[in-house]
Amino acid sequence: MVYGPNVKANFLILMKAIYNNIPLPFKKLSEKRSYMYIENLTDAILLILKKNHFIGKTYEISDNCMITNEKLVRFMADALGKKAKLFYLNPKLINLMLIILGKRELFNKIMKEFIVTNKEFISDTGWKPPYHYGEGIKKTCLWYKRTFRIKKSCSYEIYKMVK
């Protein structure tokens, strides 16, 4: 999952939930996920564009760090100046609830392990992500806090002008 300022979809929903102190069912879950900070992705793409010998190759890349949803929520909460509100709910029950709500595919997107390895890309290029995932998450949360404050503190017309 790619994240960074102006992120959309599930990552943005997660940030909103944390910022609004909504309890999340990620406590004690061990499934790990790989993430990719947008500036790391940009750096990797620029490296490939500068060298011609990667034509026709396919790589999987990430921030080179696998973290659980619980750890991600705790880290994001800290970056947002909030306390992580986590509780345990059996993943089978979460899956059942999502099926009932017609959101079956959401379970795989947020609860299943998803690991991307950089081994081949690093071996071929010597690339290292210039930003640690923690730095990327902090920058993303800072963007969210600034955007949220602007939306809350000015009228819609002024917000649209500065956006």
CSV table of C-alpha atoms in Angstrom, one decimal:
chain,number,residue,atom,x,y,z
A,1,MET,CA,0.0,0.0,0.0
A,2,VAL,CA,1.4,3.4,-1.0
A,3,TYR,CA,1.0,6.2,1.5
A,4,GLY,CA,2.1,9.8,1.8
A,5,PRO,CA,0.5,13.3,1.7
A,6,ASN,CA,-2.8,13.3,-0.2
A,7,VAL,CA,-3.2,9.6,0.5
A,8,LYS,CA,-6.7,8.2,-0.2
A,9,ALA,CA,-8.7,5.0,0.4
A,10,ASN,CA,-8.1,2.8,3.5
A,11,PHE,CA,-5.0,4.6,4.7
A,12,LEU,CA,-6.9,7.9,4.9
A,13,ILE,CA,-9.9,6.2,6.5
A,14,LEU,CA,-7.5,4.7,9.1
A,15,MET,CA,-6.0,8.1,9.8
A,16,LYS,CA,-9.4,9.7,10.2
A,17,ALA,CA,-10.5,7.0,12.6
A,18,ILE,CA,-7.4,7.4,14.8
A,19,TYR,CA,-7.6,11.2,14.7
A,20,ASN,CA,-11.3,11.0,15.8
A,21,ASN,CA,-10.5,8.5,18.6
A,22,ILE,CA,-12.4,5.6,17.2
A,23,PRO,CA,-11.5,2.3,18.7
A,24,LEU,CA,-10.0,-0.2,16.2
A,25,PRO,CA,-10.0,-4.0,16.4
A,26,PHE,CA,-6.3,-4.5,15.7
A,27,LYS,CA,-5.0,-5.4,19.2
A,28,LYS,CA,-2.9,-8.6,19.4
A,29,LEU,CA,-3.1,-9.4,15.7
A,30,SER,CA,0.2,-10.7,14.3
A,31,GLU,CA,-0.3,-10.3,10.5
A,32,LYS,CA,2.3,-8.1,9.0
A,33,ARG,CA,2.0,-5.8,6.0
A,34,SER,CA,4.4,-4.0,3.7
A,35,TYR,CA,3.9,-0.3,2.9
A,36,MET,CA,5.6,2.1,0.5
A,37,TYR,CA,6.1,5.8,1.2
A,38,ILE,CA,5.4,7.8,-1.9
A,39,GLU,CA,8.8,9.6,-1.8
A,40,ASN,CA,10.5,6.2,-1.6
A,41,LEU,CA,8.5,5.0,-4.6
A,42,THR,CA,9.5,8.1,-6.5
A,43,ASP,CA,13.1,7.6,-5.7
A,44,ALA,CA,13.0,4.0,-6.9
A,45,ILE,CA,11.2,5.0,-10.2
A,46,LEU,CA,13.8,7.8,-10.8
A,47,LEU,CA,16.6,5.3,-10.3
A,48,ILE,CA,15.1,2.9,-12.9
A,49,LEU,CA,14.5,5.7,-15.4
A,50,LYS,CA,18.2,6.8,-15.1
A,51,LYS,CA,19.5,3.4,-16.0
A,52,ASN,CA,18.4,1.6,-19.2
A,53,HIS,CA,19.3,-2.0,-18.2
A,54,PHE,CA,16.0,-2.5,-16.3
A,55,ILE,CA,13.8,-2.6,-19.4
A,56,GLY,CA,11.4,-5.6,-19.2
A,57,LYS,CA,12.0,-6.3,-15.6
A,58,THR,CA,9.3,-6.4,-12.9
A,59,TYR,CA,10.0,-5.7,-9.3
A,60,GLU,CA,8.1,-5.6,-6.0
A,61,ILE,CA,9.3,-2.8,-3.7
A,62,SER,CA,8.4,-1.5,-0.3
A,63,ASP,CA,9.8,0.6,2.5
A,64,ASN,CA,11.6,-2.6,3.4
A,65,CYS,CA,9.8,-2.9,6.7
A,66,MET,CA,6.9,-5.1,7.7
A,67,ILE,CA,4.6,-4.0,10.5
A,68,THR,CA,1.4,-5.2,12.1
A,69,ASN,CA,-1.7,-3.1,12.0
A,70,GLU,CA,-1.4,-2.6,15.7
A,71,LYS,CA,2.1,-1.2,15.4
A,72,LEU,CA,1.0,1.0,12.5
A,73,VAL,CA,-2.0,2.4,14.5
A,74,ARG,CA,0.2,3.1,17.5
A,75,PHE,CA,2.8,4.9,15.4
A,76,MET,CA,0.1,6.9,13.5
A,77,ALA,CA,-1.6,7.8,16.8
A,78,ASP,CA,1.6,9.1,18.2
A,79,ALA,CA,2.3,11.1,15.1
A,80,LEU,CA,-1.2,12.6,15.2
A,81,GLY,CA,-0.9,13.5,18.9
A,82,LYS,CA,-3.5,10.9,19.9
A,83,LYS,CA,-3.7,7.8,22.1
A,84,ALA,CA,-4.2,4.6,20.2
A,85,LYS,CA,-7.5,3.1,21.0
A,86,LEU,CA,-7.2,-0.6,20.3
A,87,PHE,CA,-9.2,-3.7,21.3
A,88,TYR,CA,-9.1,-7.4,20.3
A,89,LEU,CA,-11.8,-8.9,18.2
A,90,ASN,CA,-11.5,-12.3,16.7
A,91,PRO,CA,-10.6,-12.0,13.0
A,92,LYS,CA,-13.3,-14.6,12.1
A,93,LEU,CA,-15.9,-12.3,13.7
A,94,ILE,CA,-14.6,-9.3,11.9
A,95,ASN,CA,-14.8,-11.2,8.6
A,96,LEU,CA,-18.4,-12.3,9.3
A,97,MET,CA,-19.4,-8.7,10.1
A,98,LEU,CA,-17.8,-7.4,6.9
A,99,ILE,CA,-19.6,-10.1,4.9
A,100,ILE,CA,-22.9,-9.1,6.4
A,101,LEU,CA,-22.2,-5.4,5.6
A,102,GLY,CA,-21.4,-6.4,2.0
A,103,LYS,CA,-17.7,-5.5,2.4
A,104,ARG,CA,-16.1,-9.0,2.2
A,105,GLU,CA,-13.1,-7.8,0.1
A,106,LEU,CA,-12.2,-5.3,2.8
A,107,PHE,CA,-11.1,-8.1,5.2
A,108,ASN,CA,-8.3,-9.1,2.8
A,109,LYS,CA,-7.3,-5.5,2.3
A,110,ILE,CA,-6.9,-4.7,6.0
A,111,MET,CA,-6.5,-7.9,7.9
A,112,LYS,CA,-4.6,-10.4,5.8
A,113,GLU,CA,-0.8,-10.5,5.8
A,114,PHE,CA,0.7,-8.8,2.7
A,115,ILE,CA,4.5,-8.8,2.5
A,116,VAL,CA,6.6,-7.4,-0.3
A,117,THR,CA,10.3,-8.1,-0.4
A,118,ASN,CA,12.9,-5.8,-2.0
A,119,LYS,CA,15.6,-8.4,-2.3
A,120,GLU,CA,15.7,-8.6,-6.1
A,121,PHE,CA,15.4,-4.9,-6.6
A,122,ILE,CA,18.1,-4.1,-4.0
A,123,SER,CA,20.3,-6.8,-5.4
A,124,ASP,CA,20.0,-5.4,-9.0
A,125,THR,CA,20.2,-1.7,-8.1
A,126,GLY,CA,21.8,-1.3,-4.7
A,127,TRP,CA,18.8,0.9,-3.9
A,128,LYS,CA,17.8,1.7,-0.3
A,129,PRO,CA,14.7,3.6,0.7
A,130,PRO,CA,15.8,7.1,1.5
A,131,TYR,CA,13.0,7.5,4.1
A,132,HIS,CA,12.4,5.2,7.0
A,133,TYR,CA,8.7,4.2,7.2
A,134,GLY,CA,8.4,6.1,10.5
A,135,GLU,CA,9.5,9.3,8.8
A,136,GLY,CA,7.0,8.8,6.0
A,137,ILE,CA,4.2,8.1,8.4
A,138,LYS,CA,5.1,11.2,10.4
A,139,LYS,CA,5.1,13.4,7.3
A,140,THR,CA,1.8,11.8,6.2
A,141,CYS,CA,0.2,12.5,9.6
A,142,LEU,CA,1.5,16.1,9.6
A,143,TRP,CA,-0.2,16.6,6.2
A,144,TYR,CA,-3.4,15.2,7.6
A,145,LYS,CA,-3.4,17.4,10.6
A,146,ARG,CA,-2.7,20.5,8.5
A,147,THR,CA,-5.4,19.6,6.0
A,148,PHE,CA,-7.9,18.8,8.8
A,149,ARG,CA,-7.3,22.1,10.6
A,150,ILE,CA,-7.7,24.0,7.3
A,151,LYS,CA,-11.0,22.3,6.6
A,152,LYS,CA,-12.3,22.9,10.1
A,153,SER,CA,-11.1,26.5,10.5
A,154,CYS,CA,-12.2,28.1,7.3
A,155,SER,CA,-15.3,28.2,5.1
A,156,TYR,CA,-15.5,25.7,2.2
A,157,GLU,CA,-14.9,28.5,-0.4
A,158,ILE,CA,-11.6,29.6,1.3
A,159,TYR,CA,-10.5,26.0,1.7
A,160,LYS,CA,-11.1,25.3,-2.0
A,161,MET,CA,-9.0,28.4,-2.9
A,162,VAL,CA,-6.0,27.3,-0.9
A,163,LYS,CA,-6.2,23.6,-1.7
